[in-house]
PDB file of C-alpha atoms in Angstrom:
ATOM      1  CA  MET J 768     121.499 111.954 115.935  1.00  0.00           C
ATOM      2  CA  ILE J 769     124.574 110.422 117.639  1.00  0.00           C
ATOM      3  CA  VAL J 770     122.828 107.085 118.034  1.00  0.00           C
ATOM      4  CA  GLU J 771     121.713 107.158 114.397  1.00  0.00           C
ATOM      5  CA  ARG J 772     125.303 107.710 113.275  1.00  0.00           C
ATOM      6  CA  LEU J 773     126.444 104.795 115.434  1.00  0.00           C
ATOM      7  CA  TYR J 774     123.785 102.553 113.893  1.00  0.00           C
ATOM      8  CA  ASN J 775     125.187 103.313 110.450  1.00  0.00           C
ATOM      9  CA  LYS J 776     128.601 101.914 111.363  1.00  0.00           C
ATOM     10  CA  LYS J 777     129.555  98.266 111.455  1.00  0.00           C
ATOM     11  CA  TYR J 778     129.833  96.493 114.771  1.00  0.00           C
ATOM     12  CA  HIS J 779     133.589  95.897 114.645  1.00  0.00           C
ATOM     13  CA  GLN J 780     134.331  99.461 113.583  1.00  0.00           C
ATOM     14  CA  PHE J 781     132.862 100.505 116.922  1.00  0.00           C
ATOM     15  CA  LEU J 782     135.175  98.176 118.780  1.00  0.00           C
ATOM     16  CA  GLU J 783     138.287  99.433 117.016  1.00  0.00           C
ATOM     17  CA  LYS J 784     137.542 102.965 118.165  1.00  0.00           C
ATOM     18  CA  THR J 785     137.252 101.942 121.814  1.00  0.00           C
ATOM     19  CA  LYS J 786     140.449  99.935 122.305  1.00  0.00           C
ATOM     20  CA  GLY J 787     142.155 102.757 124.158  1.00  0.00           C
ATOM     21  CA  PHE J 788     139.274 103.348 126.548  1.00  0.00           C
ATOM     22  CA  THR J 789     139.531 100.183 128.649  1.00  0.00           C
ATOM     23  CA  ASN J 790     141.077 100.710 132.087  1.00  0.00           C
ATOM     24  CA  GLU J 791     141.063  99.131 135.522  1.00  0.00           C
ATOM     25  CA  VAL J 792     137.941 100.994 136.621  1.00  0.00           C
ATOM     26  CA  ILE J 793     135.531  99.110 134.367  1.00  0.00           C
ATOM     27  CA  TYR J 794     135.086  95.471 133.455  1.00  0.00           C
ATOM     28  CA  PRO J 795     137.295  94.565 130.468  1.00  0.00           C
ATOM     29  CA  HIS J 796     134.266  93.598 128.381  1.00  0.00           C
ATOM     30  CA  ALA J 797     132.031  96.520 129.442  1.00  0.00           C
ATOM     31  CA  ILE J 798     132.663  98.685 126.388  1.00  0.00           C
ATOM     32  CA  GLU J 799     131.879  95.897 123.973  1.00  0.00           C
ATOM     33  CA  SER J 800     128.747  95.060 125.951  1.00  0.00           C
ATOM     34  CA  PHE J 801     127.603  98.656 125.548  1.00  0.00           C
ATOM     35  CA  PHE J 802     127.761  98.325 121.774  1.00  0.00           C
ATOM     36  CA  GLU J 803     126.000  94.963 121.911  1.00  0.00           C
ATOM     37  CA  THR J 804     122.936  96.716 123.316  1.00  0.00           C
ATOM     38  CA  LEU J 805     122.785  99.422 120.634  1.00  0.00           C
ATOM     39  CA  ASN J 806     121.548  97.209 117.860  1.00  0.00           C
ATOM     40  CA  ASP J 807     120.508  93.630 117.191  1.00  0.00           C
ATOM     41  CA  TRP J 808     123.662  91.980 115.894  1.00  0.00           C
ATOM     42  CA  SER J 809     122.232  88.453 116.025  1.00  0.00           C
ATOM     43  CA  GLN J 810     123.574  86.073 113.394  1.00  0.00           C
ATOM     44  CA  PHE J 811     120.597  83.725 113.800  1.00  0.00           C
ATOM     45  CA  TYR J 812     117.189  85.255 114.438  1.00  0.00           C
ATOM     46  CA  SER J 813     115.336  88.526 114.335  1.00  0.00           C
ATOM     47  CA  LEU J 814     113.705  89.727 117.529  1.00  0.00           C
ATOM     48  CA  GLU J 815     110.312  88.838 116.043  1.00  0.00           C
ATOM     49  CA  ASP J 816     111.546  85.310 115.325  1.00  0.00           C
ATOM     50  CA  VAL J 817     112.610  84.951 118.958  1.00  0.00           C
ATOM     51  CA  LYS J 818     109.235  86.167 120.198  1.00  0.00           C
ATOM     52  CA  LYS J 819     107.407  83.663 117.989  1.00  0.00           C
ATOM     53  CA  TRP J 820     109.696  80.868 119.237  1.00  0.00           C
ATOM     54  CA  PHE J 821     109.012  81.742 122.869  1.00  0.00           C
ATOM     55  CA  LEU J 822     105.251  82.058 122.456  1.00  0.00           C
ATOM     56  CA  GLU J 823     105.211  78.625 120.807  1.00  0.00           C
ATOM     57  CA  LYS J 824     107.136  77.201 123.761  1.00  0.00           C
ATOM     58  CA  ARG J 825     104.555  78.573 126.177  1.00  0.00           C
ATOM     59  CA  LYS J 826     101.660  77.445 124.009  1.00  0.00           C
ATOM     60  CA  ASN J 827     103.025  73.896 123.680  1.00  0.00           C
ATOM     61  CA  SER J 828     104.298  73.536 127.232  1.00  0.00           C
ATOM     62  CA  SER J 829     103.951  70.007 128.577  1.00  0.00           C
ATOM     63  CA  LEU J 830     103.926  71.253 132.159  1.00  0.00           C
ATOM     64  CA  SER J 831     100.790  70.603 134.191  1.00  0.00           C
ATOM     65  CA  VAL J 832     100.604  71.875 137.770  1.00  0.00           C
ATOM     66  CA  GLU J 833      97.888  70.928 140.252  1.00  0.00           C
ATOM     67  CA  ASP J 834      97.574  72.224 143.801  1.00  0.00           C
ATOM     68  CA  ILE J 835      97.364  69.321 146.279  1.00  0.00           C
ATOM     69  CA  PRO J 836      97.371  69.108 150.092  1.00  0.00           C
ATOM     70  CA  LEU J 837     100.878  69.272 151.536  1.00  0.00           C
ATOM     71  CA  ASN J 838     100.415  66.026 153.444  1.00  0.00           C
ATOM     72  CA  GLU J 839      99.783  64.213 150.152  1.00  0.00           C
ATOM     73  CA  VAL J 840     103.109  65.185 148.552  1.00  0.00           C
ATOM     74  CA  SER J 841     105.059  61.961 148.022  1.00  0.00           C
ATOM     75  CA  GLY J 842     108.741  61.828 148.945  1.00  0.00           C
ATOM     76  CA  TRP J 843     108.431  64.561 151.543  1.00  0.00           C
ATOM     77  CA  ASP J 844     108.069  63.918 155.273  1.00  0.00           C
ATOM     78  CA  ILE J 845     106.539  66.061 158.003  1.00  0.00           C
ATOM     79  CA  ASP J 846     108.249  65.624 161.364  1.00  0.00           C
ATOM     80  CA  PRO J 847     105.396  65.079 163.846  1.00  0.00           C
ATOM     81  CA  ALA J 848     107.365  66.726 166.673  1.00  0.00           C
ATOM     82  CA  THR J 849     108.488  69.915 164.903  1.00  0.00           C
ATOM     83  CA  GLY J 850     106.241  70.129 161.856  1.00  0.00           C
ATOM     84  CA  ASN J 851     109.360  70.663 159.717  1.00  0.00           C
ATOM     85  CA  ILE J 852     109.178  69.338 156.180  1.00  0.00           C
ATOM     86  CA  SER J 853     112.105  67.600 154.469  1.00  0.00           C
ATOM     87  CA  HIS J 854     112.795  65.367 151.483  1.00  0.00           C
ATOM     88  CA  CYS J 855     113.297  61.657 152.071  1.00  0.00           C
ATOM     89  CA  SER J 856     116.735  61.870 150.387  1.00  0.00           C
ATOM     90  CA  GLY J 857     117.934  64.377 152.989  1.00  0.00           C
ATOM     91  CA  ASP J 858     118.717  66.765 150.111  1.00  0.00           C
ATOM     92  CA  PHE J 859     117.003  69.636 148.281  1.00  0.00           C
ATOM     93  CA  PHE J 860     115.438  71.885 150.962  1.00  0.00           C
ATOM     94  CA  THR J 861     113.564  71.918 154.245  1.00  0.00           C
ATOM     95  CA  VAL J 862     110.686  74.042 155.506  1.00  0.00           C
ATOM     96  CA  HIS J 863     110.859  75.245 159.107  1.00  0.00           C
ATOM     97  CA  GLY J 864     109.708  78.190 161.176  1.00  0.00           C
ATOM     98  CA  ILE J 865     111.488  81.360 162.257  1.00  0.00           C
ATOM     99  CA  ARG J 866     110.692  84.106 164.749  1.00  0.00           C
ATOM    100  CA  VAL J 867     111.778  87.577 163.625  1.00  0.00           C
ATOM    101  CA  ASN J 868     112.354  90.814 165.535  1.00  0.00           C
ATOM    102  CA  SER J 869     113.230  93.989 163.660  1.00  0.00           C
ATOM    103  CA  LYS J 870     113.493  97.714 164.263  1.00  0.00           C
ATOM    104  CA  ASN J 871     114.317  98.524 160.655  1.00  0.00           C
ATOM    105  CA  ARG J 872     111.072  97.705 158.894  1.00  0.00           C
ATOM    106  CA  GLU J 873     108.063  99.926 158.289  1.00  0.00           C
ATOM    107  CA  VAL J 874     107.256  99.711 162.004  1.00  0.00           C
ATOM    108  CA  ASP J 875     108.959  98.117 165.015  1.00  0.00           C
ATOM    109  CA  ILE J 876     107.653  94.620 164.639  1.00  0.00           C
ATOM    110  CA  SER J 877     108.070  90.959 165.307  1.00  0.00           C
ATOM    111  CA  TRP J 878     106.525  88.089 163.402  1.00  0.00           C
ATOM    112  CA  GLU J 879     106.766  84.370 162.804  1.00  0.00           C
ATOM    113  CA  GLN J 880     106.738  82.587 159.471  1.00  0.00           C
ATOM    114  CA  PRO J 881     107.726  79.398 157.665  1.00  0.00           C
ATOM    115  CA  ILE J 882     110.854  79.642 155.504  1.00  0.00           C
ATOM    116  CA  LEU J 883     112.596  77.451 152.936  1.00  0.00           C
ATOM    117  CA  GLU J 884     116.155  76.413 153.759  1.00  0.00           C
ATOM    118  CA  GLN J 885     118.401  74.861 151.122  1.00  0.00           C
ATOM    119  CA  VAL J 886     120.304  71.877 152.469  1.00  0.00           C
ATOM    120  CA  GLY J 887     123.853  73.197 152.801  1.00  0.00           C
ATOM    121  CA  TYR J 888     122.574  76.746 152.127  1.00  0.00           C
ATOM    122  CA  ASP J 889     124.344  77.044 148.758  1.00  0.00           C
ATOM    123  CA  GLY J 890     121.625  76.562 146.182  1.00  0.00           C
ATOM    124  CA  GLY J 891     123.314  75.706 142.909  1.00  0.00           C
ATOM    125  CA  LEU J 892     124.885  76.925 139.691  1.00  0.00           C
ATOM    126  CA  LEU J 893     123.342  79.554 137.421  1.00  0.00           C
ATOM    127  CA  GLY J 894     125.429  79.829 134.296  1.00  0.00           C
ATOM    128  CA  ILE J 895     125.266  81.495 130.899  1.00  0.00           C
ATOM    129  CA  ILE J 896     127.483  80.464 127.987  1.00  0.00           C
ATOM    130  CA  LYS J 897     128.725  83.278 125.770  1.00  0.00           C
ATOM    131  CA  LYS J 898     130.043  82.402 122.328  1.00  0.00           C
ATOM    132  CA  ARG J 899     130.948  84.395 119.251  1.00  0.00           C
ATOM    133  CA  PHE J 900     129.530  83.617 115.846  1.00  0.00           C
ATOM    134  CA  ASN J 901     131.186  85.567 113.027  1.00  0.00           C
ATOM    135  CA  ASP J 902     132.954  87.310 115.922  1.00  0.00           C
ATOM    136  CA  VAL J 903     129.657  88.627 117.344  1.00  0.00           C
ATOM    137  CA  PRO J 904     128.755  87.651 120.951  1.00  0.00           C
ATOM    138  CA  HIS J 905     125.682  85.509 121.617  1.00  0.00           C
ATOM    139  CA  TYR J 906     124.302  84.105 124.881  1.00  0.00           C
ATOM    140  CA  LEU J 907     122.843  80.642 125.240  1.00  0.00           C
ATOM    141  CA  CYS J 908     119.454  80.632 126.965  1.00  0.00           C
ATOM    142  CA  GLU J 909     116.791  78.011 127.561  1.00  0.00           C
ATOM    143  CA  ALA J 910     112.996  78.147 127.485  1.00  0.00           C
ATOM    144  CA  LYS J 911     112.638  76.384 130.822  1.00  0.00           C
ATOM    145  CA  GLU J 912     109.547  75.015 132.520  1.00  0.00           C
ATOM    146  CA  GLU J 913     109.307  75.444 136.302  1.00  0.00           C
ATOM    147  CA  PRO J 914     106.182  74.627 138.357  1.00  0.00           C
ATOM    148  CA  GLY J 915     106.076  78.040 140.000  1.00  0.00           C
ATOM    149  CA  ASN J 916     106.829  80.104 136.891  1.00  0.00           C
ATOM    150  CA  TYR J 917     104.436  82.831 135.858  1.00  0.00           C
ATOM    151  CA  GLY J 918     103.402  81.592 132.413  1.00  0.00           C
ATOM    152  CA  LYS J 919     104.978  78.146 133.049  1.00  0.00           C
ATOM    153  CA  VAL J 920     107.926  78.822 130.705  1.00  0.00           C
ATOM    154  CA  GLN J 921     110.558  81.542 131.119  1.00  0.00           C
ATOM    155  CA  ILE J 922     113.824  82.336 129.353  1.00  0.00           C
ATOM    156  CA  SER J 923     116.490  80.995 131.679  1.00  0.00           C
ATOM    157  CA  PRO J 924     120.289  80.585 131.800  1.00  0.00           C
ATOM    158  CA  SER J 925     122.193  77.886 129.907  1.00  0.00           C
ATOM    159  CA  LEU J 926     122.439  76.027 133.214  1.00  0.00           C
ATOM    160  CA  GLN J 927     120.053  76.441 136.122  1.00  0.00           C
ATOM    161  CA  ALA J 928     120.486  73.640 138.631  1.00  0.00           C
ATOM    162  CA  THR J 929     120.708  73.092 142.356  1.00  0.00           C
ATOM    163  CA  PHE J 930     123.655  71.132 143.702  1.00  0.00           C
ATOM    164  CA  ALA J 931     121.124  68.407 144.520  1.00  0.00           C
ATOM    165  CA  ASN J 932     120.260  68.227 140.807  1.00  0.00           C
ATOM    166  CA  LEU J 933     123.940  68.316 139.838  1.00  0.00           C
ATOM    167  CA  ASN J 934     124.536  65.409 142.215  1.00  0.00           C
ATOM    168  CA  GLN J 935     121.490  63.666 140.703  1.00  0.00           C
ATOM    169  CA  ALA J 936     119.736  63.278 144.056  1.00  0.00           C
ATOM    170  CA  HIS J 937     116.478  63.078 142.078  1.00  0.00           C
ATOM    171  CA  GLY J 938     117.694  59.959 140.274  1.00  0.00           C
ATOM    172  CA  GLY J 939     117.501  61.632 136.848  1.00  0.00           C
ATOM    173  CA  ARG J 940     120.114  62.789 134.360  1.00  0.00           C
ATOM    174  CA  LYS J 941     122.695  65.457 135.053  1.00  0.00           C
ATOM    175  CA  PRO J 942     121.602  68.866 133.677  1.00  0.00           C
ATOM    176  CA  HIS J 943     122.814  69.883 130.222  1.00  0.00           C
ATOM    177  CA  PHE J 944     126.171  71.739 130.162  1.00  0.00           C
ATOM    178  CA  ALA J 945     126.819  70.949 133.844  1.00  0.00           C
ATOM    179  CA  GLU J 946     130.361  69.676 133.247  1.00  0.00           C
ATOM    180  CA  LEU J 947     131.329  72.779 131.288  1.00  0.00           C
ATOM    181  CA  PHE J 948     130.574  74.932 134.340  1.00  0.00           C
ATOM    182  CA  ILE J 949     131.857  72.504 136.955  1.00  0.00           C
ATOM    183  CA  SER J 950     135.250  72.185 135.222  1.00  0.00           C
ATOM    184  CA  ARG J 951     135.391  75.819 134.070  1.00  0.00           C
ATOM    185  CA  ALA J 952     138.650  76.686 135.865  1.00  0.00           C
ATOM    186  CA  ASP J 953     140.531  73.817 134.215  1.00  0.00           C
ATOM    187  CA  ASN J 954     139.220  74.294 130.679  1.00  0.00           C
ATOM    188  CA  ILE J 955     141.686  76.141 128.431  1.00  0.00           C
ATOM    189  CA  ASN J 956     138.876  76.865 125.948  1.00  0.00           C
ATOM    190  CA  VAL J 957     136.891  78.842 128.517  1.00  0.00           C
ATOM    191  CA  SER J 958     137.285  82.434 129.710  1.00  0.00           C
ATOM    192  CA  ILE J 959     135.489  83.208 132.973  1.00  0.00           C
ATOM    193  CA  LEU J 960     133.911  86.658 132.705  1.00  0.00           C
ATOM    194  CA  PHE J 961     131.921  86.547 135.933  1.00  0.00           C
ATOM    195  CA  ASP J 962     131.925  84.043 138.791  1.00  0.00           C
ATOM    196  CA  SER J 963     130.412  85.076 142.111  1.00  0.00           C
ATOM    197  CA  TRP J 964     127.801  84.215 144.710  1.00  0.00           C
ATOM    198  CA  LEU J 965     124.430  85.874 144.120  1.00  0.00           C
ATOM    199  CA  ALA J 966     121.910  86.625 146.851  1.00  0.00           C
ATOM    200  CA  GLU J 967     118.408  85.160 146.772  1.00  0.00           C
ATOM    201  CA  ASP J 968     115.076  86.333 148.237  1.00  0.00           C
ATOM    202  CA  GLY J 969     115.711  86.537 151.986  1.00  0.00           C
ATOM    203  CA  GLY J 970     112.023  86.949 152.746  1.00  0.00           C
ATOM    204  CA  ARG J 971     111.225  83.377 151.705  1.00  0.00           C
ATOM    205  CA  LEU J 972     114.618  81.626 151.474  1.00  0.00           C
ATOM    206  CA  HIS J 973     116.812  81.161 154.545  1.00  0.00           C
ATOM    207  CA  LEU J 974     120.483  82.140 154.002  1.00  0.00           C
ATOM    208  CA  LYS J 975     120.375  80.927 150.399  1.00  0.00           C
ATOM    209  CA  ARG J 976     122.779  81.951 147.659  1.00  0.00           C
ATOM    210  CA  ASN J 977     123.520  80.706 144.135  1.00  0.00           C
ATOM    211  CA  ARG J 978     126.732  80.745 142.134  1.00  0.00           C
ATOM    212  CA  GLY J 979     126.283  83.030 139.132  1.00  0.00           C
ATOM    213  CA  ILE J 980     128.647  82.400 136.218  1.00  0.00           C
ATOM    214  CA  LEU J 981     129.175  83.964 132.813  1.00  0.00           C
ATOM    215  CA  LEU J 982     131.768  82.167 130.747  1.00  0.00           C
ATOM    216  CA  GLU J 983     132.896  82.580 127.163  1.00  0.00           C
ATOM    217  CA  VAL J 984     133.947  79.625 125.061  1.00  0.00           C
ATOM    218  CA  ASN J 985     136.275  79.936 122.092  1.00  0.00           C
ATOM    219  CA  GLU J 986     134.555  80.533 118.787  1.00  0.00           C
ATOM    220  CA  GLU J 987     136.038  77.268 117.509  1.00  0.00           C
ATOM    221  CA  GLU J 988     134.575  75.319 120.448  1.00  0.00           C
ATOM    222  CA  GLU J 989     131.534  73.320 119.340  1.00  0.00           C
ATOM    223  CA  ILE J 990     128.450  73.642 121.531  1.00  0.00           C
ATOM    224  CA  ASN J 991     125.814  71.095 120.613  1.00  0.00           C
ATOM    225  CA  LEU J 992     122.312  72.167 121.573  1.00  0.00           C
ATOM    226  CA  PRO J 993     120.399  69.215 123.068  1.00  0.00           C
ATOM    227  CA  ASN J 994     116.996  70.397 121.792  1.00  0.00           C
ATOM    228  CA  ASP J 995     115.175  73.438 120.463  1.00  0.00           C
ATOM    229  CA  ASN J 996     114.412  74.740 123.945  1.00  0.00           C
ATOM    230  CA  PHE J 997     117.911  76.245 123.774  1.00  0.00           C
ATOM    231  CA  ILE J 998     118.587  79.326 121.685  1.00  0.00           C
ATOM    232  CA  TRP J 999     121.452  81.739 121.036  1.00  0.00           C
ATOM    233  CA  LEU J1000     120.321  85.304 121.779  1.00  0.00           C
ATOM    234  CA  SER J1001     122.040  88.626 121.347  1.00  0.00           C
ATOM    235  CA  LEU J1002     122.343  90.901 124.375  1.00  0.00           C
ATOM    236  CA  TYR J1003     120.104  93.392 122.580  1.00  0.00           C
ATOM    237  CA  GLN J1004     117.390  90.745 122.205  1.00  0.00           C
ATOM    238  CA  ILE J1005     117.578  89.751 125.872  1.00  0.00           C
ATOM    239  CA  LYS J1006     117.207  93.350 126.978  1.00  0.00           C
ATOM    240  CA  GLN J1007     114.301  93.893 124.606  1.00  0.00           C
ATOM    241  CA  LEU J1008     112.586  90.790 125.997  1.00  0.00           C
ATOM    242  CA  LEU J1009     112.836  92.277 129.490  1.00  0.00           C
ATOM    243  CA  LYS J1010     110.024  94.570 128.339  1.00  0.00           C
ATOM    244  CA  GLU J1011     107.702  91.592 127.966  1.00  0.00           C
ATOM    245  CA  ASP J1012     105.541  90.305 130.814  1.00  0.00           C
ATOM    246  CA  ALA J1013     107.759  87.925 132.853  1.00  0.00           C
ATOM    247  CA  TRP J1014     109.547  86.360 129.872  1.00  0.00           C
ATOM    248  CA  ILE J1015     113.117  86.686 131.219  1.00  0.00           C
ATOM    249  CA  ASN J1016     113.703  84.924 134.511  1.00  0.00           C
ATOM    250  CA  PRO J1017     115.503  86.636 137.423  1.00  0.00           C
ATOM    251  CA  HIS J1018     118.641  84.504 137.113  1.00  0.00           C
ATOM    252  CA  VAL J1019     119.354  85.758 133.587  1.00  0.00           C
ATOM    253  CA  ARG J1020     118.847  89.311 134.855  1.00  0.00           C
ATOM    254  CA  GLY J1021     121.175  88.737 137.796  1.00  0.00           C
ATOM    255  CA  ILE J1022     124.031  87.336 135.708  1.00  0.00           C
ATOM    256  CA  LEU J1023     123.831  89.788 132.823  1.00  0.00           C
ATOM    257  CA  ALA J1024     123.581  92.746 135.208  1.00  0.00           C
ATOM    258  CA  HIS J1025     127.339  92.172 135.446  1.00  0.00           C
ATOM    259  CA  VAL J1026     127.863  93.214 131.823  1.00  0.00           C
TER     260      VAL J1026
END
């Protein structure tokens, strides 16, 4: 009954009633984020429209992945003395072995395994752009192809790039929106809502972390979408899509867990 009454009110009426609740214990935007999740306030698409868009992206994915022998992978070298694998640029990541001893697992155990190590350890930038349309918050996401993705395409942050990619070690273009995140502290049109190092999977990745960022641009700031892989989603829509089978990637989850 309470929720039904809330649904019958307008979004900004909710916010007016909560102005006195904000204090130092919670994030300044936490109360608004709570109301964002109560209903779909999107100014662009219905949830069904978003689902159709995503399914089309998966259906029409240009990504083709073929398993090949590791010693046939071009651009990567295997050190004959150590067996370690590294990229010819000296960037991206290496693969080496570790020996592990632990008394805090299921049993007292030791094991050996290969592990991926990011060059420099710090992986890259994971950033989501928040922007208001008609004063309602939206989050810019991308339907992004990755070779190891379940389903090939997953809904990813506005920017998802290693520092190697940002430095264009691959010889390609700089990722979309990279400069907005790189220069975030000096941009008067940007409010930084979250900016912190996020842990990665320590079972497969050696000492890796990524910088997770949520920034809000002024409503007047123009954000040009480079293609239709990018879409503005409401927080309600993102949380609803978490119910689908591996549609939302872990980086979106990690950043928006902050709100």
